[in-house]
Short mmCIF file of C-alpha atoms in Angstrom, two decimals:
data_model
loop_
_atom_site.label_atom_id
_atom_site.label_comp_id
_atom_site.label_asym_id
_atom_site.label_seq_id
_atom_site.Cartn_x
_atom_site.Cartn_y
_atom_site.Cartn_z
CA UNK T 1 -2.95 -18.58 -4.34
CA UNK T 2 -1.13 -15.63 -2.37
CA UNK T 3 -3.52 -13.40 -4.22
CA UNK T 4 -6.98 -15.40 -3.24
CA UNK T 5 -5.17 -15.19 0.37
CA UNK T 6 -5.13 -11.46 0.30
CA UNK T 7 -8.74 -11.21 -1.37
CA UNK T 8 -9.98 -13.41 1.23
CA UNK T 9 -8.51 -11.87 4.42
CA UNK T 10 -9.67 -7.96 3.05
CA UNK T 11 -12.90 -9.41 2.64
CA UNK T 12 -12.99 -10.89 6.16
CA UNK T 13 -11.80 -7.74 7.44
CA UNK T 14 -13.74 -5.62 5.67
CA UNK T 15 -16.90 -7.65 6.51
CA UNK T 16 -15.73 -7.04 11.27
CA UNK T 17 -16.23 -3.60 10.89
CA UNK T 18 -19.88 -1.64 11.09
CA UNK T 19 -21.40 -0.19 8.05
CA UNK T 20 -20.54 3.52 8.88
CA UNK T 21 -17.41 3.54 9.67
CA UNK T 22 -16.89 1.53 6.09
CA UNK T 23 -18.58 4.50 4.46
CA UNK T 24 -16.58 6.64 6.58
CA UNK T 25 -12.59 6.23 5.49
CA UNK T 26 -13.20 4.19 2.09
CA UNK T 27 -9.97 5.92 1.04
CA UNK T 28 -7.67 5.22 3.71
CA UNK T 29 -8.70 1.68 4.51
CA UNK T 30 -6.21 -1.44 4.78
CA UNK T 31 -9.02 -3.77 3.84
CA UNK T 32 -10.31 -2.31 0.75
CA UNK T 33 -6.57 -1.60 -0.53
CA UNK T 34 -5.85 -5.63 -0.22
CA UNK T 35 -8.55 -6.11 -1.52
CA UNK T 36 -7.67 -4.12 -4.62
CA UNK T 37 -4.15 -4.97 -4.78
CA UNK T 38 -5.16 -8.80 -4.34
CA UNK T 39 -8.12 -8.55 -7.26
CA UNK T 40 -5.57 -7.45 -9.66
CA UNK T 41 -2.84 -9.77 -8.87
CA UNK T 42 -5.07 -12.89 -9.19
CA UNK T 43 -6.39 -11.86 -12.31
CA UNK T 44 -2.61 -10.79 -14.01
CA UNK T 45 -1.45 -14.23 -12.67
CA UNK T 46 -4.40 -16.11 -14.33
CA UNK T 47 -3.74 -14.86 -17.34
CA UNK T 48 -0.04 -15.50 -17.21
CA UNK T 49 -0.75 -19.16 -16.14
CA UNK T 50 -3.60 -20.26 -18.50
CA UNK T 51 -2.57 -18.42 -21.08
CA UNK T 52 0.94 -20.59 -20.74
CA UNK T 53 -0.94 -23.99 -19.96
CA UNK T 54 -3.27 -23.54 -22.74
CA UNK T 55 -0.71 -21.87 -25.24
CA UNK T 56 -3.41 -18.92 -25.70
CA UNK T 57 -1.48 -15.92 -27.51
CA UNK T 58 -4.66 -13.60 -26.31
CA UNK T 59 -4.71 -14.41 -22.22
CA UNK T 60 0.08 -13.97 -22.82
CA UNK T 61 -0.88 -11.07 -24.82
CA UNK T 62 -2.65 -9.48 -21.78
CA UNK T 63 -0.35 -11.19 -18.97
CA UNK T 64 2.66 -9.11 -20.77
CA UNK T 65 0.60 -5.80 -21.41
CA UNK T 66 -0.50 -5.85 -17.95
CA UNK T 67 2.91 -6.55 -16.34
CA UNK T 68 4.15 -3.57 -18.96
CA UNK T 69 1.23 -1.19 -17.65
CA UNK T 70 2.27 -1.79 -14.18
CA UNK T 71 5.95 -1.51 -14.19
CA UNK T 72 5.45 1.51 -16.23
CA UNK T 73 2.94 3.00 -13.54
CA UNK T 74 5.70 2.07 -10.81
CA UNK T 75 8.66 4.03 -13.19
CA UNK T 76 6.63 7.21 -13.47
CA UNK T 77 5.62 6.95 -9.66
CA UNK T 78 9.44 6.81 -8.43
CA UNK T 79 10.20 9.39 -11.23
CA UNK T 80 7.19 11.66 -10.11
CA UNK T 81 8.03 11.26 -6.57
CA UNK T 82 11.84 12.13 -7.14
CA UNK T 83 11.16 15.13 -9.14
CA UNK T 84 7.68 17.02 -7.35
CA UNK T 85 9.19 15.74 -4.15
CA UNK T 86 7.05 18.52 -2.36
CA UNK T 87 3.68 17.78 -4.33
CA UNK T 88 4.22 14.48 -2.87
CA UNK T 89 4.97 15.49 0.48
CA UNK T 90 1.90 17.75 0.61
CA UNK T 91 0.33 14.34 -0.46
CA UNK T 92 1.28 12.22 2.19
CA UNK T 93 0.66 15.02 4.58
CA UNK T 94 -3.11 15.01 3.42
CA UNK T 95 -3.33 11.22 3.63
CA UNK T 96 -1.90 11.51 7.09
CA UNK T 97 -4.45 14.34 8.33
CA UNK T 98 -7.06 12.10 6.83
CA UNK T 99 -6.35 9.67 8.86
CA UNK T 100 -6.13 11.21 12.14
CA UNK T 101 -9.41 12.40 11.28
CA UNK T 102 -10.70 9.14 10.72
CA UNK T 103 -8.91 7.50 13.87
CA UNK T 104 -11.39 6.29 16.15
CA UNK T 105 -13.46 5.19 12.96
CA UNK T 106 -11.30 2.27 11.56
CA UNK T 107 -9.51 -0.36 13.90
CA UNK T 108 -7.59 -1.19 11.39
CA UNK T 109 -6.76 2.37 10.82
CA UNK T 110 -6.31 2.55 13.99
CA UNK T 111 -3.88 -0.11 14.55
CA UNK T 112 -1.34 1.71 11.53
CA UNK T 113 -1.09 4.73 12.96
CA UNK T 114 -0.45 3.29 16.16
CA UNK T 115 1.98 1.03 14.98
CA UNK T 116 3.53 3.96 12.59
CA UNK T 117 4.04 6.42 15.78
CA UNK T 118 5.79 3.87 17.85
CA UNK T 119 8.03 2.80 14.91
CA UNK T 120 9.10 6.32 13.64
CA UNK T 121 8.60 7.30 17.09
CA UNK T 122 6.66 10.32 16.26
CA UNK T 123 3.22 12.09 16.62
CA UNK T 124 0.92 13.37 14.13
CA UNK T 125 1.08 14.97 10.80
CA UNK T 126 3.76 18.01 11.21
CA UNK T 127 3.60 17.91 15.16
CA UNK T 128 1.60 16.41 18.49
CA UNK T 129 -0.75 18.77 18.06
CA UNK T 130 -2.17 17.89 14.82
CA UNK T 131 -4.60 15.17 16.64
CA UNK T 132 -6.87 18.25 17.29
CA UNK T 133 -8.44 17.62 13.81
CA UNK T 134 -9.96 14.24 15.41
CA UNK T 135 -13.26 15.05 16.81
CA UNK T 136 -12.30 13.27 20.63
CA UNK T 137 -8.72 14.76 20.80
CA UNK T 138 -10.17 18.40 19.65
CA UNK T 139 -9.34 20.86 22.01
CA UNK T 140 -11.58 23.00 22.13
CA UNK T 141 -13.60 24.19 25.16
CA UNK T 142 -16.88 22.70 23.96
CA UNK T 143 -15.79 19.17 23.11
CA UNK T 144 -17.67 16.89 25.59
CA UNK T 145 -14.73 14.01 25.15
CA UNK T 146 -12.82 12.58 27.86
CA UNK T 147 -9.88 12.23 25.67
CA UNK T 148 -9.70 16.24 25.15
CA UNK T 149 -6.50 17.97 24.32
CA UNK T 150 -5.35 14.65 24.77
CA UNK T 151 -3.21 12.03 21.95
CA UNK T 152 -3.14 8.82 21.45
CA UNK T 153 -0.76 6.67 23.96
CA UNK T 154 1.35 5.43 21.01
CA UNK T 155 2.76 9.20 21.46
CA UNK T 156 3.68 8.69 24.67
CA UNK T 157 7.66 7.64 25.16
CA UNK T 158 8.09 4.20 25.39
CA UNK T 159 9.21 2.80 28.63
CA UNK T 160 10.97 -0.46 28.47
CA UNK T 161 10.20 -1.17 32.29
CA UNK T 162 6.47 -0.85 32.10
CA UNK T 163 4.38 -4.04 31.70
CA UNK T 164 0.71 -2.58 31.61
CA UNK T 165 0.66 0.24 29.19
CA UNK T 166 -1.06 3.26 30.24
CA UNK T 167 -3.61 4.21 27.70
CA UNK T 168 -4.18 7.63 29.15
CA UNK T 169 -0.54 8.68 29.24
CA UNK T 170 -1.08 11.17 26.33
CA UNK T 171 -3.94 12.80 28.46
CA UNK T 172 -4.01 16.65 28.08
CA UNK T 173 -0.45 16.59 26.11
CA UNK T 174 -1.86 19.17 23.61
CA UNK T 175 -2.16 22.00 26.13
CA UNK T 176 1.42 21.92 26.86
CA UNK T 177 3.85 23.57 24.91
CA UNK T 178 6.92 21.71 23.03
CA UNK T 179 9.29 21.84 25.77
CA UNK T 180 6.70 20.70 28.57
CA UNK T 181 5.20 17.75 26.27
CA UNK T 182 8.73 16.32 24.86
CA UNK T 183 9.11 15.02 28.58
CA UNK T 184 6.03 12.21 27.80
CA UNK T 185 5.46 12.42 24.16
CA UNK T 186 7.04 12.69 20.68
CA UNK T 187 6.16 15.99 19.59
CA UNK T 188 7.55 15.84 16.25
CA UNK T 189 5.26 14.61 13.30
CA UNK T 190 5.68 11.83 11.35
CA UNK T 191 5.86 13.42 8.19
CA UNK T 192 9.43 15.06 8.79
CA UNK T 193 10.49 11.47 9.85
CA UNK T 194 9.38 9.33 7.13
CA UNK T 195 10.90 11.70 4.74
CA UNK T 196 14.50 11.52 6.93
CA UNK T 197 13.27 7.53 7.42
CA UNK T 198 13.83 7.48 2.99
CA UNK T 199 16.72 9.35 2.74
CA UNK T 200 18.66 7.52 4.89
CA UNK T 201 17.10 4.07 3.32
CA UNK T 202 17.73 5.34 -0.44
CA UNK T 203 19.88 1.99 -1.28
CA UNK T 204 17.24 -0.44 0.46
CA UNK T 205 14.25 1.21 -1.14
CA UNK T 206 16.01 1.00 -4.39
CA UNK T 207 16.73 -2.99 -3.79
CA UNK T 208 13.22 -3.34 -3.00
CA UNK T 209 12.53 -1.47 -6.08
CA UNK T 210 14.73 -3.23 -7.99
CA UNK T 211 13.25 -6.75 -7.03
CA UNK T 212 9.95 -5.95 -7.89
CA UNK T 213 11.07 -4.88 -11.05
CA UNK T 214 13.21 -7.50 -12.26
CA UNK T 215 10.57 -10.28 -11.81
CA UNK T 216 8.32 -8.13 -13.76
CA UNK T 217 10.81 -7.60 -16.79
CA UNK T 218 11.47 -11.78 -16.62
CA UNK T 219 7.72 -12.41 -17.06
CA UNK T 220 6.99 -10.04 -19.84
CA UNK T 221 10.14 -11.04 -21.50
CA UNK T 222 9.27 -15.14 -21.25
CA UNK T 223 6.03 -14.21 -22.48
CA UNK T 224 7.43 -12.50 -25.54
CA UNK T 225 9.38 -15.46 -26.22
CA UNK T 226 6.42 -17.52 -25.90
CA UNK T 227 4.15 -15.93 -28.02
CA UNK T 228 6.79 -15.78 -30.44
CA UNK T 229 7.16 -19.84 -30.17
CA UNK T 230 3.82 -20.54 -30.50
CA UNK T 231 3.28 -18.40 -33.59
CA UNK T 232 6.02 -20.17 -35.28
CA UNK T 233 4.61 -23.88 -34.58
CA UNK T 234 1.20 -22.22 -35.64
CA UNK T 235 3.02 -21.06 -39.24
CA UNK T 236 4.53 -24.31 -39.15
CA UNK T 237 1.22 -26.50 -38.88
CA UNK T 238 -0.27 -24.17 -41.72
CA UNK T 239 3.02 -24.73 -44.22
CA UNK T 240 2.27 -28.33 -43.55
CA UNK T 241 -0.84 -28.43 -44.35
CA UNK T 242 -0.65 -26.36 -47.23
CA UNK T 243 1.92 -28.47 -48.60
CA UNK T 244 0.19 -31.38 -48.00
CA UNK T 245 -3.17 -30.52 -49.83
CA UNK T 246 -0.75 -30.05 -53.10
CA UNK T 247 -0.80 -32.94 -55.20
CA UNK T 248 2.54 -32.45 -56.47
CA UNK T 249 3.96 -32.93 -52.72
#
Protein backbone atom coordinates (compact mmCIF):
# COMPACT_ATOMS: atom_id res chain seq x y z
CA UNK A 1 0.00 0.00 0.00
CA UNK A 2 2.92 2.53 0.99
CA UNK A 3 4.35 1.64 -2.37
CA UNK A 4 0.95 2.36 -4.59
CA UNK A 5 1.08 5.68 -2.28
CA UNK A 6 4.42 6.66 -3.61
CA UNK A 7 3.55 5.52 -7.32
CA UNK A 8 0.53 7.50 -7.13
CA UNK A 9 1.79 10.83 -5.69
CA UNK A 10 5.09 10.75 -8.45
CA UNK A 11 2.59 10.28 -10.94
CA UNK A 12 0.47 13.22 -9.76
CA UNK A 13 3.47 15.21 -9.56
CA UNK A 14 4.95 14.32 -12.46
CA UNK A 15 1.69 14.87 -14.42
CA UNK A 16 1.65 19.46 -12.61
CA UNK A 17 4.59 20.12 -14.38
CA UNK A 18 4.81 21.24 -18.37
CA UNK A 19 6.15 18.91 -20.90
CA UNK A 20 9.61 20.67 -21.30
CA UNK A 21 10.71 21.11 -18.29
CA UNK A 22 9.93 17.07 -17.83
CA UNK A 23 12.24 16.52 -20.78
CA UNK A 24 14.49 18.95 -19.30
CA UNK A 25 15.98 17.38 -15.75
CA UNK A 26 14.66 13.62 -16.26
CA UNK A 27 17.74 12.79 -14.16
CA UNK A 28 17.46 14.89 -11.27
CA UNK A 29 13.72 14.77 -10.76
CA UNK A 30 11.90 13.89 -7.31
CA UNK A 31 8.90 12.62 -9.21
CA UNK A 32 10.35 10.21 -11.55
CA UNK A 33 12.78 8.81 -8.66
CA UNK A 34 9.43 7.90 -6.49
CA UNK A 35 8.19 6.80 -9.04
CA UNK A 36 11.00 4.31 -9.59
CA UNK A 37 11.70 3.56 -6.12
CA UNK A 38 7.79 3.00 -5.56
CA UNK A 39 7.47 0.59 -8.94
CA UNK A 40 10.00 -1.65 -7.51
CA UNK A 41 8.87 -1.83 -4.02
CA UNK A 42 5.27 -2.80 -4.98
CA UNK A 43 6.33 -5.34 -7.20
CA UNK A 44 9.19 -7.05 -4.50
CA UNK A 45 6.30 -6.86 -1.93
CA UNK A 46 3.81 -8.67 -4.26
CA UNK A 47 5.85 -11.26 -4.73
CA UNK A 48 6.75 -11.70 -1.11
CA UNK A 49 2.97 -11.64 -0.21
CA UNK A 50 1.37 -13.91 -2.88
CA UNK A 51 3.98 -15.95 -3.15
CA UNK A 52 3.40 -16.61 0.90
CA UNK A 53 -0.55 -16.63 0.58
CA UNK A 54 -0.48 -18.91 -2.26
CA UNK A 55 2.59 -21.08 -1.06
CA UNK A 56 4.21 -20.42 -4.67
CA UNK A 57 8.05 -21.49 -4.38
CA UNK A 58 8.57 -19.36 -7.87
CA UNK A 59 6.93 -15.69 -6.78
CA UNK A 60 9.39 -16.62 -2.71
CA UNK A 61 12.01 -17.62 -5.04
CA UNK A 62 12.04 -14.09 -6.60
CA UNK A 63 10.83 -12.12 -3.32
CA UNK A 64 14.30 -13.56 -1.70
CA UNK A 65 16.54 -13.02 -4.91
CA UNK A 66 15.29 -9.63 -5.18
CA UNK A 67 15.69 -8.63 -1.50
CA UNK A 68 19.41 -10.42 -1.98
CA UNK A 69 20.06 -8.20 -5.23
CA UNK A 70 19.18 -5.17 -3.36
CA UNK A 71 20.92 -5.47 -0.12
CA UNK A 72 23.85 -6.51 -2.09
CA UNK A 73 23.57 -3.27 -4.36
CA UNK A 74 23.26 -1.21 -0.95
CA UNK A 75 26.72 -3.23 0.54
CA UNK A 76 28.78 -2.38 -2.52
CA UNK A 77 27.31 1.27 -2.57
CA UNK A 78 28.45 2.01 1.21
CA UNK A 79 31.67 0.00 0.40
CA UNK A 80 32.22 2.02 -2.94
CA UNK A 81 31.42 5.19 -1.30
CA UNK A 82 33.87 4.51 1.73
CA UNK A 83 36.69 3.51 -0.39
CA UNK A 84 36.57 6.11 -3.87
CA UNK A 85 35.34 8.65 -1.38
CA UNK A 86 36.55 11.36 -3.97
CA UNK A 87 34.96 9.62 -7.16
CA UNK A 88 31.93 10.03 -5.17
CA UNK A 89 32.39 13.42 -4.17
CA UNK A 90 33.13 14.50 -7.76
CA UNK A 91 29.70 12.68 -8.16
CA UNK A 92 27.63 14.51 -5.99
CA UNK A 93 29.34 17.65 -7.07
CA UNK A 94 28.06 16.92 -10.74
CA UNK A 95 24.55 16.07 -9.53
CA UNK A 96 24.63 19.31 -7.62
CA UNK A 97 25.84 21.55 -10.71
CA UNK A 98 23.13 19.76 -12.57
CA UNK A 99 20.81 20.93 -10.63
CA UNK A 100 21.55 24.48 -10.31
CA UNK A 101 21.47 24.33 -13.91
CA UNK A 102 18.17 23.00 -14.01
CA UNK A 103 16.75 25.36 -11.14
CA UNK A 104 14.17 27.44 -12.49
CA UNK A 105 13.06 24.30 -14.63
CA UNK A 106 11.64 21.92 -11.90
CA UNK A 107 9.52 23.23 -8.83
CA UNK A 108 10.11 20.39 -7.30
CA UNK A 109 13.73 20.78 -7.95
CA UNK A 110 13.38 23.80 -6.96
CA UNK A 111 11.87 23.34 -3.67
CA UNK A 112 15.17 20.72 -2.64
CA UNK A 113 17.65 22.91 -3.22
CA UNK A 114 15.92 25.48 -1.46
CA UNK A 115 15.15 23.47 1.33
CA UNK A 116 18.91 21.86 1.19
CA UNK A 117 20.60 25.55 1.41
CA UNK A 118 18.59 26.62 4.35
CA UNK A 119 19.19 23.28 6.17
CA UNK A 120 23.03 22.96 5.61
CA UNK A 121 22.94 26.58 5.50
CA UNK A 122 25.02 26.84 2.48
CA UNK A 123 25.12 28.04 -1.22
CA UNK A 124 25.87 26.26 -4.29
CA UNK A 125 28.09 23.52 -5.41
CA UNK A 126 31.78 24.50 -3.99
CA UNK A 127 30.76 28.25 -3.28
CA UNK A 128 27.89 31.21 -3.88
CA UNK A 129 29.13 31.71 -6.95
CA UNK A 130 28.49 28.51 -8.59
CA UNK A 131 24.69 29.73 -9.44
CA UNK A 132 26.36 31.45 -12.49
CA UNK A 133 25.93 28.12 -14.40
CA UNK A 134 21.97 28.84 -14.23
CA UNK A 135 21.05 30.74 -17.23
CA UNK A 136 19.01 33.79 -14.94
CA UNK A 137 21.74 34.00 -12.18
CA UNK A 138 24.65 34.08 -15.06
CA UNK A 139 26.64 36.95 -14.72
CA UNK A 140 27.61 37.89 -17.50
CA UNK A 141 27.19 41.33 -19.14
CA UNK A 142 24.80 40.09 -21.84
CA UNK A 143 22.29 38.17 -19.74
CA UNK A 144 18.97 40.09 -20.11
CA UNK A 145 17.70 38.55 -16.48
CA UNK A 146 16.60 40.54 -13.67
CA UNK A 147 17.96 38.05 -11.32
CA UNK A 148 21.70 38.66 -12.72
CA UNK A 149 24.72 38.04 -10.61
CA UNK A 150 22.14 37.41 -8.27
CA UNK A 151 21.29 33.76 -5.95
CA UNK A 152 18.58 32.37 -4.82
CA UNK A 153 17.08 33.91 -1.37
CA UNK A 154 17.49 30.53 0.40
CA UNK A 155 21.30 31.88 0.40
CA UNK A 156 20.51 34.71 2.08
CA UNK A 157 21.08 34.47 6.19
CA UNK A 158 18.15 33.67 7.87
CA UNK A 159 16.64 36.25 10.06
CA UNK A 160 14.50 35.00 12.81
CA UNK A 161 12.72 38.52 13.15
CA UNK A 162 11.54 38.81 9.60
CA UNK A 163 7.94 37.74 8.78
CA UNK A 164 7.77 38.44 4.89
CA UNK A 165 10.79 36.93 3.33
CA UNK A 166 12.55 38.97 0.89
CA UNK A 167 12.92 37.07 -2.30
CA UNK A 168 15.41 39.49 -3.76
CA UNK A 169 17.79 39.50 -0.81
CA UNK A 170 20.43 37.48 -2.80
CA UNK A 171 20.25 40.27 -5.56
CA UNK A 172 23.72 41.00 -7.10
CA UNK A 173 25.54 38.74 -4.24
CA UNK A 174 27.81 37.23 -6.97
CA UNK A 175 29.65 40.46 -7.75
CA UNK A 176 30.86 40.77 -4.32
CA UNK A 177 33.74 39.12 -3.11
CA UNK A 178 33.74 36.49 -0.03
CA UNK A 179 34.21 38.90 2.64
CA UNK A 180 31.54 41.52 1.27
CA UNK A 181 28.82 38.64 0.50
CA UNK A 182 29.29 36.52 3.95
CA UNK A 183 27.46 39.67 5.53
CA UNK A 184 23.90 38.45 3.59
CA UNK A 185 24.66 35.09 2.24
CA UNK A 186 26.30 31.69 2.87
CA UNK A 187 29.12 31.67 0.64
CA UNK A 188 30.28 28.31 1.28
CA UNK A 189 28.90 25.38 -0.96
CA UNK A 190 27.04 22.69 0.03
CA UNK A 191 29.22 20.11 -1.03
CA UNK A 192 31.99 20.78 1.74
CA UNK A 193 28.99 20.66 4.22
CA UNK A 194 27.24 17.58 3.44
CA UNK A 195 30.48 15.81 3.47
CA UNK A 196 31.30 17.48 7.26
CA UNK A 197 27.15 16.94 7.69
CA UNK A 198 28.31 12.65 7.30
CA UNK A 199 31.19 12.64 9.20
CA UNK A 200 29.88 13.98 12.07
CA UNK A 201 26.53 11.66 11.58
CA UNK A 202 28.74 8.38 10.92
CA UNK A 203 26.82 6.41 13.92
CA UNK A 204 23.21 7.65 12.75
CA UNK A 205 23.82 6.90 9.11
CA UNK A 206 25.06 3.55 10.12
CA UNK A 207 21.67 2.93 12.34
CA UNK A 208 19.77 3.94 9.45
CA UNK A 209 21.83 1.61 7.51
CA UNK A 210 21.58 -0.94 9.75
CA UNK A 211 17.65 -0.87 9.88
CA UNK A 212 17.21 -1.12 6.42
CA UNK A 213 19.30 -3.95 6.40
CA UNK A 214 18.11 -6.06 9.05
CA UNK A 215 14.48 -6.15 7.75
CA UNK A 216 15.91 -7.18 4.52
CA UNK A 217 18.05 -10.17 5.97
CA UNK A 218 14.57 -11.26 8.12
CA UNK A 219 12.60 -11.47 4.85
CA UNK A 220 15.01 -13.38 2.76
CA UNK A 221 15.76 -15.57 5.64
CA UNK A 222 11.72 -16.40 6.39
CA UNK A 223 11.50 -16.98 2.86
CA UNK A 224 14.26 -19.55 2.89
CA UNK A 225 12.57 -21.24 5.59
CA UNK A 226 9.47 -21.21 3.71
CA UNK A 227 10.44 -22.55 0.63
CA UNK A 228 12.17 -25.09 2.49
CA UNK A 229 8.65 -26.02 4.35
CA UNK A 230 6.76 -26.19 1.50
CA UNK A 231 9.11 -28.48 -0.40
CA UNK A 232 9.03 -30.87 2.39
CA UNK A 233 5.01 -31.10 2.59
CA UNK A 234 5.34 -31.30 -1.33
CA UNK A 235 7.89 -34.59 -0.83
CA UNK A 236 5.60 -35.58 1.74
CA UNK A 237 2.25 -35.60 -0.41
CA UNK A 238 4.35 -37.50 -3.20
CA UNK A 239 5.72 -40.38 -0.52
CA UNK A 240 2.08 -40.68 0.24
CA UNK A 241 0.91 -41.15 -2.71
CA UNK A 242 3.46 -43.33 -3.88
CA UNK A 243 2.93 -45.50 -1.06
CA UNK A 244 -0.49 -45.57 -1.46
CA UNK A 245 -0.68 -46.73 -5.20
CA UNK A 246 1.44 -49.96 -3.84
CA UNK A 247 -0.69 -52.78 -3.27
CA UNK A 248 1.38 -54.19 -0.67
CA UNK A 249 0.70 -50.90 1.56
Amino acid sequence: MISMVMVAVGVYARLLKHAEAAMACLAVDPAILLIVVGILTFLITFCGCIGSLRENICLLQAFSICLTIVFLLQLAAGVLGFVFSDKARGKVSEIINGAIVHYRDDLDLQNLIDFGQKEFSCCGGVSYKDWSQNMYFNCTVTNPSRERCSVPFSCCLQDTNEVVINTMCGQGMQTMSYLEASAFIYTNGCIDKLVNWIHSNLFLLGGIALGLAVPQLVGILLAQILINQIRDQIKLQLYNQQHRADPWY
